[in-house]
Amino acid sequence: GQVNLLCELLSGAQRYVALYSYHEAPATFVKEIFHYYYCCNHLTYEIKNSLLQIVQMNPEVQLCAPLQNLRGVVCTGIPQDFDFAHFEQSIQTYVLQPLDKATDTSKANLSSTERMSIPFHTFKEFATHSDRILATAVIELLLFPYQLSNEIVRAIISPIKSVRGISLEFSTLNAMGLLLASLPRCFEEPLFYICVEMLCSDDIMSRRK
């Protein structure tokens, strides 16, 4: 019942998009739909693209063109020659690293001029710069199909594998934790198995000897 009603609404998303110009939190609205219905087969690539028009009603939310190009490659399925290494690197570059920078508490993320350019009484969907970057990161990831959930998790936690015994920056670990905690529960299982796989690998366990 609820899913069917959602499908009916989403199938006509193109017709109703204009109504959401009055929504006070359009990007958050779409992010929550992606969050709770991510595993639903009816949330197709075409419907997600229609909902992106609602996200774009908040001009502060800027999605990444290279990731959009990658989504176009997997919109009808994962190609046999899909470059998973490139996908992982793209997630790190365009999702994890900007979030790392935005949530780094060791330095100011907003200049005084940027802060002063926003009137105090003006309503903003995101209270802080880091809130906006986190919400954008989640939207970027959930635009990819569920079939890539394992690869998404691997991309997020890959800095742990690449440090080779060198301690990670706290801001990087913080960004990884924020991102993983903001994803739907269906990401918990791949996260668990990938972490177990990493812990049981010779590369990780050899460091304890």
Short mmCIF file of C-alpha atoms in Angstrom, two decimals:
data_model
loop_
_atom_site.label_atom_id
_atom_site.label_comp_id
_atom_site.label_asym_id
_atom_site.label_seq_id
_atom_site.Cartn_x
_atom_site.Cartn_y
_atom_site.Cartn_z
CA GLY A 1 0.00 0.00 0.00
CA GLN A 2 2.56 2.58 1.09
CA VAL A 3 5.07 1.55 -1.58
CA ASN A 4 2.39 1.57 -4.28
CA LEU A 5 1.30 5.06 -3.23
CA LEU A 6 4.92 6.22 -3.32
CA CYS A 7 5.36 4.71 -6.79
CA GLU A 8 2.27 6.49 -8.03
CA LEU A 9 3.57 9.78 -6.66
CA LEU A 10 7.07 9.27 -8.00
CA SER A 11 5.87 8.16 -11.43
CA GLY A 12 4.26 11.60 -11.71
CA ALA A 13 7.18 13.41 -10.11
CA GLN A 14 7.77 15.36 -13.31
CA ARG A 15 4.26 16.85 -13.10
CA TYR A 16 4.49 17.72 -9.40
CA VAL A 17 8.04 19.10 -9.32
CA ALA A 18 6.87 22.72 -9.48
CA LEU A 19 4.90 22.29 -6.25
CA TYR A 20 8.10 21.64 -4.34
CA SER A 21 9.43 25.08 -5.14
CA TYR A 22 7.64 26.06 -1.91
CA HIS A 23 9.20 23.27 0.14
CA GLU A 24 11.44 24.65 2.87
CA ALA A 25 13.85 21.69 2.73
CA PRO A 26 13.74 20.17 -0.79
CA ALA A 27 17.12 18.42 -0.69
CA THR A 28 16.40 16.86 2.71
CA PHE A 29 12.99 15.71 1.48
CA VAL A 30 14.54 13.84 -1.45
CA LYS A 31 17.39 12.49 0.68
CA GLU A 32 14.86 10.93 3.08
CA ILE A 33 12.96 9.28 0.19
CA PHE A 34 16.24 7.81 -1.06
CA HIS A 35 17.13 6.76 2.50
CA TYR A 36 13.95 4.84 3.32
CA TYR A 37 13.22 3.41 -0.14
CA TYR A 38 16.75 2.83 -1.41
CA CYS A 39 16.25 -0.94 -1.77
CA CYS A 40 12.88 -0.53 -3.49
CA ASN A 41 13.00 -1.69 -7.12
CA HIS A 42 10.53 1.00 -8.11
CA LEU A 43 13.00 3.77 -7.26
CA THR A 44 14.45 3.67 -10.76
CA TYR A 45 17.17 5.74 -12.36
CA GLU A 46 14.53 7.77 -14.22
CA ILE A 47 12.54 8.52 -11.08
CA LYS A 48 15.67 9.49 -9.19
CA ASN A 49 16.57 11.92 -11.95
CA SER A 50 13.10 13.46 -11.73
CA LEU A 51 13.51 13.89 -7.99
CA LEU A 52 16.86 15.56 -8.58
CA GLN A 53 14.94 18.52 -9.98
CA ILE A 54 13.54 19.01 -6.48
CA VAL A 55 17.05 18.86 -4.98
CA GLN A 56 18.19 21.53 -7.42
CA MET A 57 15.61 23.94 -6.01
CA ASN A 58 18.17 24.54 -3.29
CA PRO A 59 20.98 26.28 -5.23
CA GLU A 60 23.43 25.58 -2.39
CA VAL A 61 23.36 21.84 -3.18
CA GLN A 62 25.79 21.22 -6.03
CA LEU A 63 26.07 17.65 -7.32
CA CYS A 64 29.24 16.35 -8.93
CA ALA A 65 29.32 15.99 -12.73
CA PRO A 66 31.87 13.10 -12.81
CA LEU A 67 29.67 11.06 -10.46
CA GLN A 68 26.63 11.84 -12.59
CA ASN A 69 28.54 10.47 -15.59
CA LEU A 70 29.30 7.28 -13.64
CA ARG A 71 25.62 6.90 -12.74
CA GLY A 72 24.78 7.10 -16.43
CA VAL A 73 27.09 4.14 -17.05
CA VAL A 74 25.28 1.91 -14.51
CA CYS A 75 21.73 3.17 -15.06
CA THR A 76 20.64 -0.02 -16.84
CA GLY A 77 22.89 -2.44 -14.97
CA ILE A 78 26.53 -2.96 -14.07
CA PRO A 79 28.60 -3.46 -17.27
CA GLN A 80 30.96 -6.43 -17.35
CA ASP A 81 33.89 -4.11 -17.98
CA PHE A 82 32.88 -1.65 -15.26
CA ASP A 83 35.98 -0.09 -13.69
CA PHE A 84 35.44 -0.68 -9.96
CA ALA A 85 38.83 0.82 -9.08
CA HIS A 86 37.85 4.06 -10.82
CA PHE A 87 34.47 3.98 -9.06
CA GLU A 88 36.16 3.61 -5.67
CA GLN A 89 38.59 6.42 -6.39
CA SER A 90 35.75 8.68 -7.54
CA ILE A 91 33.82 8.11 -4.30
CA GLN A 92 36.91 9.02 -2.30
CA THR A 93 37.68 12.11 -4.39
CA TYR A 94 34.20 13.59 -4.83
CA VAL A 95 32.39 12.37 -1.70
CA LEU A 96 34.71 11.41 1.15
CA GLN A 97 37.43 14.04 0.73
CA PRO A 98 35.05 17.06 0.55
CA LEU A 99 33.25 15.75 3.65
CA ASP A 100 36.60 15.25 5.39
CA LYS A 101 37.53 18.87 4.64
CA ALA A 102 34.12 20.25 5.64
CA THR A 103 34.05 18.45 9.00
CA ASP A 104 37.68 19.08 9.95
CA THR A 105 37.35 20.82 13.32
CA SER A 106 41.03 21.77 13.40
CA LYS A 107 40.39 24.65 11.00
CA ALA A 108 37.58 27.03 10.15
CA ASN A 109 35.40 25.78 7.27
CA LEU A 110 33.73 29.11 6.54
CA SER A 111 35.45 32.39 5.94
CA SER A 112 34.21 35.47 7.80
CA THR A 113 33.04 36.97 4.50
CA GLU A 114 30.94 33.89 3.67
CA ARG A 115 29.40 33.93 7.12
CA MET A 116 28.51 37.61 6.90
CA SER A 117 26.96 37.25 3.44
CA ILE A 118 23.96 35.40 4.93
CA PRO A 119 21.45 37.58 6.84
CA PHE A 120 20.74 36.23 10.30
CA HIS A 121 16.98 36.12 9.72
CA THR A 122 17.20 34.21 6.41
CA PHE A 123 15.95 30.62 6.56
CA LYS A 124 18.49 28.06 5.38
CA GLU A 125 17.85 24.37 4.80
CA PHE A 126 21.25 23.52 6.28
CA ALA A 127 22.42 25.32 9.39
CA THR A 128 26.10 24.76 8.67
CA HIS A 129 28.42 24.15 5.75
CA SER A 130 29.25 20.65 7.04
CA ASP A 131 25.53 19.74 7.28
CA ARG A 132 25.10 20.64 3.62
CA ILE A 133 28.17 18.70 2.49
CA LEU A 134 27.06 15.62 4.45
CA ALA A 135 23.54 15.73 2.99
CA THR A 136 24.95 16.20 -0.51
CA ALA A 137 27.34 13.27 0.00
CA VAL A 138 24.49 10.98 1.04
CA ILE A 139 22.39 12.02 -1.97
CA GLU A 140 25.35 11.42 -4.29
CA LEU A 141 25.82 7.87 -2.97
CA LEU A 142 22.14 6.91 -2.90
CA LEU A 143 21.75 7.95 -6.52
CA PHE A 144 23.79 4.85 -7.37
CA PRO A 145 21.88 1.54 -7.59
CA TYR A 146 21.62 -0.84 -4.66
CA GLN A 147 23.73 -3.36 -6.59
CA LEU A 148 26.76 -1.15 -5.91
CA SER A 149 26.23 -1.00 -2.14
CA ASN A 150 29.22 -3.27 -1.43
CA GLU A 151 31.48 -1.15 -3.61
CA ILE A 152 30.21 2.04 -1.98
CA VAL A 153 31.11 0.70 1.47
CA ARG A 154 34.53 -0.46 0.23
CA ALA A 155 35.20 2.99 -1.20
CA ILE A 156 34.30 4.71 2.08
CA ILE A 157 36.49 2.54 4.29
CA SER A 158 39.32 2.06 1.79
CA PRO A 159 41.54 4.69 3.53
CA ILE A 160 41.91 2.17 6.37
CA LYS A 161 43.45 -0.33 3.96
CA SER A 162 45.69 2.18 2.24
CA VAL A 163 47.42 3.68 5.29
CA ARG A 164 49.82 0.73 5.62
CA GLY A 165 50.30 1.11 9.35
CA ILE A 166 50.23 4.92 9.35
CA SER A 167 47.59 6.47 11.56
CA LEU A 168 44.67 8.11 9.79
CA GLU A 169 43.80 11.72 10.45
CA PHE A 170 40.94 12.10 12.93
CA SER A 171 38.99 14.18 10.40
CA THR A 172 39.11 11.32 7.89
CA LEU A 173 37.87 8.78 10.43
CA ASN A 174 35.19 11.25 11.50
CA ALA A 175 34.04 11.75 7.90
CA MET A 176 33.91 7.99 7.32
CA GLY A 177 31.83 7.49 10.45
CA LEU A 178 29.42 10.33 9.64
CA LEU A 179 28.88 9.01 6.13
CA LEU A 180 28.36 5.38 7.13
CA ALA A 181 25.97 6.37 9.93
CA SER A 182 23.91 8.44 7.49
CA LEU A 183 23.34 5.60 5.02
CA PRO A 184 20.30 3.26 5.10
CA ARG A 185 20.37 0.14 7.26
CA CYS A 186 20.78 -2.07 4.19
CA PHE A 187 24.44 -0.94 4.17
CA GLU A 188 25.05 -2.54 7.58
CA GLU A 189 25.44 -6.09 6.25
CA PRO A 190 28.02 -5.28 3.56
CA LEU A 191 29.86 -3.10 6.08
CA PHE A 192 30.01 -5.99 8.56
CA TYR A 193 31.28 -8.53 6.03
CA ILE A 194 33.82 -6.16 4.50
CA CYS A 195 35.19 -5.28 7.94
CA VAL A 196 35.48 -8.99 8.83
CA GLU A 197 37.20 -9.60 5.51
CA MET A 198 39.67 -6.81 6.22
CA LEU A 199 40.37 -8.01 9.75
CA CYS A 200 40.98 -11.57 8.57
CA SER A 201 43.22 -10.60 5.69
CA ASP A 202 46.94 -11.20 5.95
CA ASP A 203 47.61 -7.52 5.25
CA ILE A 204 45.75 -6.38 8.37
CA MET A 205 46.58 -9.20 10.79
CA SER A 206 50.30 -9.15 9.93
CA ARG A 207 50.59 -5.72 11.49
CA ARG A 208 49.79 -7.22 14.92
CA LYS A 209 52.71 -9.66 14.82
#
